[in-house]
Coordinates of C-alpha atoms in Angstrom, one line a residue:
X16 CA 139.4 86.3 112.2
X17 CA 137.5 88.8 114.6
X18 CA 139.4 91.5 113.5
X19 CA 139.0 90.6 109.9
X20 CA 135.3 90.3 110.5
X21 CA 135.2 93.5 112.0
X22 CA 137.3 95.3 109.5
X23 CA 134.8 94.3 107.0
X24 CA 131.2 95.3 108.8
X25 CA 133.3 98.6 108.9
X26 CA 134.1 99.0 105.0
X27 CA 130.3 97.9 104.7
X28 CA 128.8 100.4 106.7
X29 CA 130.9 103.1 105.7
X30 CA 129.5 102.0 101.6
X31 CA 126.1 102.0 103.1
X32 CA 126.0 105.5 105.1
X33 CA 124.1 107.8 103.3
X34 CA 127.1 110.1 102.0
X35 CA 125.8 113.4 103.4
X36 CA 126.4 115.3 99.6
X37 CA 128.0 113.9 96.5
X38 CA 125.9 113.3 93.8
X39 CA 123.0 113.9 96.5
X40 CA 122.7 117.9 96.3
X41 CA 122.1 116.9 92.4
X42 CA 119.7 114.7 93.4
X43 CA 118.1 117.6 95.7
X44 CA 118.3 120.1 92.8
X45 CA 116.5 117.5 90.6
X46 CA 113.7 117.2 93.4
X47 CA 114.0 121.1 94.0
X48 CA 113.0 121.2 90.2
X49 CA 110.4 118.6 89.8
X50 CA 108.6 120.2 93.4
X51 CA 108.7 123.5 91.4
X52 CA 107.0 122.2 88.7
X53 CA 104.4 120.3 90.9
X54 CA 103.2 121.4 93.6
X55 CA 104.1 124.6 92.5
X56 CA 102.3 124.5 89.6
X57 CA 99.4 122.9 91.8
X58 CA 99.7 125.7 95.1
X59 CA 98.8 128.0 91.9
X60 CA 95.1 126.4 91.6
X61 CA 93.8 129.0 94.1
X62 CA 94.2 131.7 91.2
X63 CA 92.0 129.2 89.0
X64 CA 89.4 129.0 91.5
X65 CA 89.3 132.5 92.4
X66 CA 88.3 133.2 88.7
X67 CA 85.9 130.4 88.1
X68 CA 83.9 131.5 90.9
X69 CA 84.5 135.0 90.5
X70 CA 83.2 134.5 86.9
X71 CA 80.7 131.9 86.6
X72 CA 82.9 130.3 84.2
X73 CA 81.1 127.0 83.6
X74 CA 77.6 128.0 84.2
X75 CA 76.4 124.8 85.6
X76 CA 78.5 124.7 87.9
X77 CA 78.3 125.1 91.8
X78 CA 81.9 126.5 94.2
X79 CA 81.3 122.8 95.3
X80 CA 82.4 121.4 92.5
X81 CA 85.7 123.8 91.6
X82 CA 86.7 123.4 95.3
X83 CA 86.6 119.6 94.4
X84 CA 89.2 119.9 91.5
X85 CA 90.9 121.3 93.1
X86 CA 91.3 118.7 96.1
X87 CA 91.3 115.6 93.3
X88 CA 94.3 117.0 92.3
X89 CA 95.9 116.7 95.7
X90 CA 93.7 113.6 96.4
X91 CA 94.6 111.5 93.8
X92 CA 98.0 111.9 93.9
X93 CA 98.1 110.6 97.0
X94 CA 95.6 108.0 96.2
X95 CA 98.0 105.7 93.8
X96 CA 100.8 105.9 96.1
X97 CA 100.9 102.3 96.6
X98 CA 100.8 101.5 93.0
X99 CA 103.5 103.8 92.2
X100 CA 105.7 102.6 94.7
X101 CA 105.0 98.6 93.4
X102 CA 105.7 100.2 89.6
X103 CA 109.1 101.7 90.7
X104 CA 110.2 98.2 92.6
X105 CA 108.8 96.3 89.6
X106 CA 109.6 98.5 86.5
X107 CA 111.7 101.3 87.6
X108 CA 111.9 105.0 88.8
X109 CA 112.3 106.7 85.7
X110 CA 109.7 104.8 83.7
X111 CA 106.9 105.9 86.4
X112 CA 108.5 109.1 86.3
X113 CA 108.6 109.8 83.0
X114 CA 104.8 108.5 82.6
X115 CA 104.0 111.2 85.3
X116 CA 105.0 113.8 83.2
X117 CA 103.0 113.1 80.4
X118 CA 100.0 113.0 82.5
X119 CA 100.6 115.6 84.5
X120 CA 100.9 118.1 80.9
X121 CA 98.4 115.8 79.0
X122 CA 95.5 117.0 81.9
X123 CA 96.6 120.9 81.7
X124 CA 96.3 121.0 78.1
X125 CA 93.0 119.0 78.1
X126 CA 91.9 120.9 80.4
X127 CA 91.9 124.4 78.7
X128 CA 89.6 122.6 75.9
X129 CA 87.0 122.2 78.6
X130 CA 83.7 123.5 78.0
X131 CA 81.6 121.2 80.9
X132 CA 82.1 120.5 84.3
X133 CA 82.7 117.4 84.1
X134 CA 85.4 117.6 81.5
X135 CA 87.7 120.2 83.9
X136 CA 86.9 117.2 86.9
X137 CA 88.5 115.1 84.5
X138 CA 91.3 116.7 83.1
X139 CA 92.4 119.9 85.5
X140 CA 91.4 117.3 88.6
X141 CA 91.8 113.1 88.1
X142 CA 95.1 113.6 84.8
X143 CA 96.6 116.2 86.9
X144 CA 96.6 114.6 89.5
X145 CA 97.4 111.2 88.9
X146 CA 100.1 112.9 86.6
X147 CA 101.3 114.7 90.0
X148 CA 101.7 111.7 92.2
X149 CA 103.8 109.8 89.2
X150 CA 105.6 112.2 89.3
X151 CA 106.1 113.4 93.4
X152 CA 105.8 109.9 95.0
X153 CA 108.9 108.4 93.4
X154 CA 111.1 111.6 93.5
X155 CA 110.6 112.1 97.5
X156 CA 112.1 108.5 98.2
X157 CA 114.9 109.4 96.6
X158 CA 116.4 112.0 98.9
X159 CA 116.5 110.5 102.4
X160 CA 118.7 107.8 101.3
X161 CA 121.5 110.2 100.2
X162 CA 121.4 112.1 103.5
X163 CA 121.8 111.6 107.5
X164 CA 123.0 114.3 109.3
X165 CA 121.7 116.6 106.7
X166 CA 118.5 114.9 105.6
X167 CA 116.5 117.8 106.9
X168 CA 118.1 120.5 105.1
X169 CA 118.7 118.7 101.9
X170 CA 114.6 118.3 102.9
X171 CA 113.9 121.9 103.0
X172 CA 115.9 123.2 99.9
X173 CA 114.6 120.5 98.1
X174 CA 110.6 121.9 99.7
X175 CA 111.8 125.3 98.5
X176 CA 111.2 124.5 95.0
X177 CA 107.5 124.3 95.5
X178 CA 107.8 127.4 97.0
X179 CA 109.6 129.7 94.2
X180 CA 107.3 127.5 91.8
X181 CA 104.1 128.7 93.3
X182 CA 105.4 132.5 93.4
X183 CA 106.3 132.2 89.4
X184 CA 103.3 130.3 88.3
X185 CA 100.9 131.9 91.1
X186 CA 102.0 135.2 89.1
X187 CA 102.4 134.0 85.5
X188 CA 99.0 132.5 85.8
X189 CA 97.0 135.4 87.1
X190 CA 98.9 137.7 84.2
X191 CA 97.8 135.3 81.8
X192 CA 94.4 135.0 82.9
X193 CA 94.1 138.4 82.7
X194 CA 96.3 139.0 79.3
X195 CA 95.5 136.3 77.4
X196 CA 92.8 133.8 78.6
X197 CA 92.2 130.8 81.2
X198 CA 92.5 128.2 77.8
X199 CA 95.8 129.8 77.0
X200 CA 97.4 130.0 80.4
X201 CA 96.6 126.1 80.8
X202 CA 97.6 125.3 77.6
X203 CA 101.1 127.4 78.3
X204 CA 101.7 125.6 81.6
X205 CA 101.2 121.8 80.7
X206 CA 104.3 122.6 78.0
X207 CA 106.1 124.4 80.7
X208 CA 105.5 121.9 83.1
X209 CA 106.6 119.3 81.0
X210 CA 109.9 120.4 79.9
X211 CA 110.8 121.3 83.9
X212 CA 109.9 118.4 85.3
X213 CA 111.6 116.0 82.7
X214 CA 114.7 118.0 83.3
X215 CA 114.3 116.8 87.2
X216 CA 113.4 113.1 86.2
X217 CA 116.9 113.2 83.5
X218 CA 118.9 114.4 87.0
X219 CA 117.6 112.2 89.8
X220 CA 119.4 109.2 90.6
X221 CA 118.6 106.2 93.9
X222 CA 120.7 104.2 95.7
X223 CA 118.3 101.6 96.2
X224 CA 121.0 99.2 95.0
X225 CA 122.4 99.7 98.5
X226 CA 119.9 100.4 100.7
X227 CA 117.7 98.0 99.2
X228 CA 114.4 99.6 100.8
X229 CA 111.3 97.8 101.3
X230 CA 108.8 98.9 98.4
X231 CA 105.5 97.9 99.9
X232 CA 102.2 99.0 98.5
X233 CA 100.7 98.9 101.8
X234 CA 102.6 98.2 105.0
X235 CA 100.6 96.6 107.2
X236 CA 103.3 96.0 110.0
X237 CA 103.8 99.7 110.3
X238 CA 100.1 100.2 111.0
X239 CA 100.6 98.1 114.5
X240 CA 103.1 101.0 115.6
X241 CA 102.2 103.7 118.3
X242 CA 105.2 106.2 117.1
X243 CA 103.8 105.6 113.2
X244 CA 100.5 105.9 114.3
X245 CA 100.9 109.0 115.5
X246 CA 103.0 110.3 112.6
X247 CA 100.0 109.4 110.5
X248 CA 97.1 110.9 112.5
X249 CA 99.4 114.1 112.7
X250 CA 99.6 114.2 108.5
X251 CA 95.6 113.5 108.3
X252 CA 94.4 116.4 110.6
X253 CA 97.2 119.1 109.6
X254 CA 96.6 118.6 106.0
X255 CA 92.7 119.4 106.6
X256 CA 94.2 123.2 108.1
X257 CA 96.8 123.2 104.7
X258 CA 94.0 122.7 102.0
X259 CA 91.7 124.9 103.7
X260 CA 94.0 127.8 104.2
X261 CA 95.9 127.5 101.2
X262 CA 92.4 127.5 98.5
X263 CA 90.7 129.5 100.5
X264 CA 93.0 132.9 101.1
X265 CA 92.5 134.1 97.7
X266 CA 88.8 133.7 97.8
X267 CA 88.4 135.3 101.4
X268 CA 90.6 138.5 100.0
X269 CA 88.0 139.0 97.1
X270 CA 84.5 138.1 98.8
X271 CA 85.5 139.5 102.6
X272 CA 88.3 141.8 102.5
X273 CA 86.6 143.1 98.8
X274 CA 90.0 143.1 96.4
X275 CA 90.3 143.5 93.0
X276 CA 90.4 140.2 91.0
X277 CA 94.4 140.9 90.3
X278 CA 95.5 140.7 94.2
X279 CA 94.6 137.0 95.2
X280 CA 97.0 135.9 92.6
X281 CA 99.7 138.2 94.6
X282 CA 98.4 136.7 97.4
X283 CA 98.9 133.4 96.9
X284 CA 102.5 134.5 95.5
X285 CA 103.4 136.3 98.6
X286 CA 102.4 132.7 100.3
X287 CA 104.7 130.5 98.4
X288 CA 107.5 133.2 99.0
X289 CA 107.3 132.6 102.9
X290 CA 107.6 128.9 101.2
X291 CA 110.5 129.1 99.1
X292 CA 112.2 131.2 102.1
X293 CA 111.2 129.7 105.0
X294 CA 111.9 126.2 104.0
X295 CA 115.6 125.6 104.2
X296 CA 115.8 127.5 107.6
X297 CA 113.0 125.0 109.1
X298 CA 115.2 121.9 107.3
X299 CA 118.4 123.7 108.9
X300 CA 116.5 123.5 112.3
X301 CA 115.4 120.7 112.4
X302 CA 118.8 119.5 111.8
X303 CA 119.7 121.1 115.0
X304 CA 117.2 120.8 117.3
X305 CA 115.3 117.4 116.4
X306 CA 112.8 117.0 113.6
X307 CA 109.8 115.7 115.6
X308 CA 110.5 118.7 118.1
X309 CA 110.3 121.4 115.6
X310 CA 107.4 119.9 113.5
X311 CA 105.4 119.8 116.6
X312 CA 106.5 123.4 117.3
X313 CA 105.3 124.6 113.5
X314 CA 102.3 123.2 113.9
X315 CA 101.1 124.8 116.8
X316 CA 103.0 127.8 115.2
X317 CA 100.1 127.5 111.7
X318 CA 97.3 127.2 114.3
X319 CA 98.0 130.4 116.3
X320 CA 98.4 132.4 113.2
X321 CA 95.1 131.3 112.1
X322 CA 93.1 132.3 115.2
X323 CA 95.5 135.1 115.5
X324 CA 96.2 136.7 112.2
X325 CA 94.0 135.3 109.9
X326 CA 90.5 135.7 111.2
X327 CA 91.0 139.5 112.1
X328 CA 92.4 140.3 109.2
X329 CA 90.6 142.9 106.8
X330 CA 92.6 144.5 104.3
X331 CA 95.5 143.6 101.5
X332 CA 98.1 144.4 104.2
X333 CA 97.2 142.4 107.2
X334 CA 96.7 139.1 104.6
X335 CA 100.2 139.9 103.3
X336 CA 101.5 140.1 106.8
X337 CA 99.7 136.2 106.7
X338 CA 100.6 134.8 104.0
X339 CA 104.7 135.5 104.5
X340 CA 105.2 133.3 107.8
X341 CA 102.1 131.1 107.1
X342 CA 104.1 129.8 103.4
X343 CA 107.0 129.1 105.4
X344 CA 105.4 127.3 108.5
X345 CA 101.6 126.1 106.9
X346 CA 103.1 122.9 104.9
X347 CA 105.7 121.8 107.3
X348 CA 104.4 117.9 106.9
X349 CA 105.6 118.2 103.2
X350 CA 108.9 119.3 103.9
X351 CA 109.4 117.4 107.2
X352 CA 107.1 113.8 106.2
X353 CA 110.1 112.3 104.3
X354 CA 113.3 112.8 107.0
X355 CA 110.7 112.2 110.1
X356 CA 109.5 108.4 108.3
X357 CA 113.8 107.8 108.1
X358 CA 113.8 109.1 111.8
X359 CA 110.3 107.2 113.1
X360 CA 110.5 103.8 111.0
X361 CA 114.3 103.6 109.6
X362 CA 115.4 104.5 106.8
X363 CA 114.8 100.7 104.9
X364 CA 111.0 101.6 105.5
X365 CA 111.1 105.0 104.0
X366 CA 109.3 103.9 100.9
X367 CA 106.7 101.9 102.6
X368 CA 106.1 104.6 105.5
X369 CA 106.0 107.4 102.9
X370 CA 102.5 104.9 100.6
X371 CA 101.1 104.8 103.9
X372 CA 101.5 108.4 104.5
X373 CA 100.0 109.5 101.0
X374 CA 97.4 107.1 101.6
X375 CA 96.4 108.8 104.9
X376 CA 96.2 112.3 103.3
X377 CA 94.0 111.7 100.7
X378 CA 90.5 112.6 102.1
X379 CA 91.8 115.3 103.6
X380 CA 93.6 116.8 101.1
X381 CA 90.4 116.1 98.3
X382 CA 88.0 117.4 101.0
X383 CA 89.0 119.9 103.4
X384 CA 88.3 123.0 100.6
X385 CA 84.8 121.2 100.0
X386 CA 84.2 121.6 104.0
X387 CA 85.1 124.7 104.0
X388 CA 82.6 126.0 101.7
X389 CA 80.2 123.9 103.2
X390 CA 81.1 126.0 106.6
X391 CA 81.3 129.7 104.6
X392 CA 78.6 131.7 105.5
X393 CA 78.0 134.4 103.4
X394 CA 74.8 135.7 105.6
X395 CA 77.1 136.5 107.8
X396 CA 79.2 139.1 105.9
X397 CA 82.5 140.4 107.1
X398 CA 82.4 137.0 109.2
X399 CA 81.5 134.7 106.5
X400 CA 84.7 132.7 106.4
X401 CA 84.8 132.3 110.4
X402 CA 83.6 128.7 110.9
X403 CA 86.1 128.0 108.5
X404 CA 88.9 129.7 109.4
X405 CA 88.3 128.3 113.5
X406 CA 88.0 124.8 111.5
X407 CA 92.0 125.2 110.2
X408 CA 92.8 126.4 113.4
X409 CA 92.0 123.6 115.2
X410 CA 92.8 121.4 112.6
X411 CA 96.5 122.5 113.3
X412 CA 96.4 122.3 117.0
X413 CA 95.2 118.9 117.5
X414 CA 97.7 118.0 114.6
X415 CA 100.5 119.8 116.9
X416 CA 98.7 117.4 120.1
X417 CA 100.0 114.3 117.8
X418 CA 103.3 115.6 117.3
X419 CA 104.2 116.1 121.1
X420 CA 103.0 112.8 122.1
X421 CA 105.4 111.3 119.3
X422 CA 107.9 114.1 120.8
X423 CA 107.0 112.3 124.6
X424 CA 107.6 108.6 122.8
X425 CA 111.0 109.7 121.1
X426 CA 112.0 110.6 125.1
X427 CA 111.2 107.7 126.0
X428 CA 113.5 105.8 123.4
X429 CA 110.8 104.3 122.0
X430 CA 110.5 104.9 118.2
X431 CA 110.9 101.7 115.5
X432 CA 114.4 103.6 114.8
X433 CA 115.7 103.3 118.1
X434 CA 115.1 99.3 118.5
X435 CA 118.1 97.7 117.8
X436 CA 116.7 95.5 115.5
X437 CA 115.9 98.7 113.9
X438 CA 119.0 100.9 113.9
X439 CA 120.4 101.7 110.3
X440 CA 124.0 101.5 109.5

């Protein structure tokens, strides 16, 4: 009967294993494909901003408040995390999914009819965002639970799409700003955005059925952890350094460095290059040499390129010689957030772990472009961005601080997925 017993755990354990491939590198093309047309379409908002305060385009209003759209839509993605994860639990992934799309095209195309402020907050900020989070929150659950060994890599491929989606639409955008108009070029991207990311949502497939994750709004129990304490305080701070960085390149090329209108938008292309590149290396290394270890290595990696590239940079050349390694290293917690919550909580708490995590983020990502204004200084000339650029600098290495501690508790055998009670077959 013990041998019986024991055969059977075996043929359970071998269904439940996350089968390493399969169907799963669909799934990570489907995610690769819905990133794209995300947060690659959303990495592209620094060419918006650039020309709205470049051009006075809605004369009432101040670089406050188009800093702010552009942090809502970041912010309130990550703001109805827990009710998207309850929706997919109680009504299923592809019906949140699919409503995510609509939003997410519905506030682009509303947008370009904009003619107040408050009407670009409403659709370009609050419909694209909540659009993006429908859309992003139940597609990254999906992918841990197909891999193990691999989870990292599938990770970064999957990352890369934001990458190559920011280089095309960071491009297509600024040509059809320039070629067309602002109205058109929103207009053209809600349709294009729809049709890429319902492609991903047709492709994507769980295996909640066998995992059976716990979908919790808000998981308190996970709050009372050290090790997930410390993986949320590093998302909060690093995310401050991300925003900042990442909206406010393009506008320290044209107002410091004194570039034409056309070259932030190659800027910001050149940044999501480094993205779409560097990506699937970083998932390959982590892989290999530990996920916590090589997030905490990045992250100090973004804050010496800040002090030590970025702030002396002035001219087109020394920003591109930025913006290639800083895309592939500045949004490691995207790429990395997803395999290190399997690796930190266990994989049945992914979906939980990953609501707290979006929950976490969401001041910073809605404010961190709004402090860094605040801390511009254009009194002070070629200069004027320094208080801002020392603020992402540190931002990173105090996040890095996090990440070694969690490295120094992983040592120690002490992380939720090392318990026994904890250990995933």
């Amino acid at each position: 009967m013990a041998s019986i017993g024991a055969e059977q755990d075996a043929r359970t354990a071998s269904i439940e294993d996350p089968p390493d491939g399969g169907y799963g590198w669909v799934c990570c093309g489907a995610v690769a494909l819905i990133n794209g047309f995300t947060w690659g379409i959303a990495a592209s908002y620094g060419v918006y901003l650039s020309y709205y305060l470049a051009n006075n385009y809605f004369p009432e209003a101040t670089p406050l408040d188009f800093a702010l759209i552009g942090g809502l839509e970041f912010g309130c993605a990550m703001l109805i995390s827990p009710l998207c994860t309850v929706l997919v639990r109680d009504v299923g992934r592809h019906a949140v999914l699919l409503c995510g799309c609509f939003m997410m095209s519905g506030g682009f195309i509303a947008a370009s009819f904009a003619v107040r402020i408050w009407h670009l907050y409403l659709s370009q900020g609050v419909l694209v965002g909540v659009g993006l989070g429908a859309i992003f929150i139940p597609s990254v659950q999906v992918l841990p639970q197909w891999f193990l060994k691999r989870r990292s890599l599938a990770g970064g491929i999957a990352s890369c799409g934001s990458g190559f989606g920011g280089l095309t639409f960071s491009l297509g955008t600024a040509a059809m700003i320039e070629q067309i108009s602002p109205a058109w070029s929103l207009r053209i991207i809600g349709i294009i955005a729809f049709v890429g990311n319902l492609v991903g949502v047709i492709l994507i497939r769980d295996r909640n059925h066998i995992v059976n994750p716990g979908q919790l709004g808000f998981a308190s129990h996970l709050i009372k952890r050290y090790d997930c304490l410390l993986l949320l305080a590093w998302g909060f701070v690093s995310m401050l350094g991300y925003m900042t960085i990442l909206y406010s390149v393009s506008s320290y090329a044209v107002q410091v460095v004194g570039l034409t209108q056309a070259r932030p938008g190659i800027l910001t292309a050149v940044l999501n290059l480094g993205t779409g590149i560097g990506r699937p290396l970083i998932g390959f290394a982590s892989d290999r040499f530990g996920r916590i270890e090589v997030a905490g290595i990045l992250t100090l990696c973004c804050s010496i390129s800040a002090f030590a590239i970025w702030i002396p940079a002035n001219s087109f050349g020394v920003l591109i010689f930025f913006c290639i390694p800083a895309g592939a290293i500045l949004g490691t917690y995207w790429m990395t957030v997803g395999p290190l919550c399997a690796e930190v909580a266990g994989l049945k708490e992914v979906p939980s772990f990953l609501s707290l995590q979006w929950l976490t983020v969401v001041l910073p990502t809605t404010f961190a472009e709004v402090i860094a204004l605040y801390l511009r200084k254009p009194a002070m000339g070629r200069w004027s961005y320094l208080y801002a650029q020392i603020f992402a600098g540190l931002a990173y290495l105090i996040a890095s601080l996090f990440m070694f501690e969690l490295w120094r508790v992983k040592k120690r055998g002490k992380l939720m997925s090392q318990q026994p009670e904890m250990v995933q077959r």
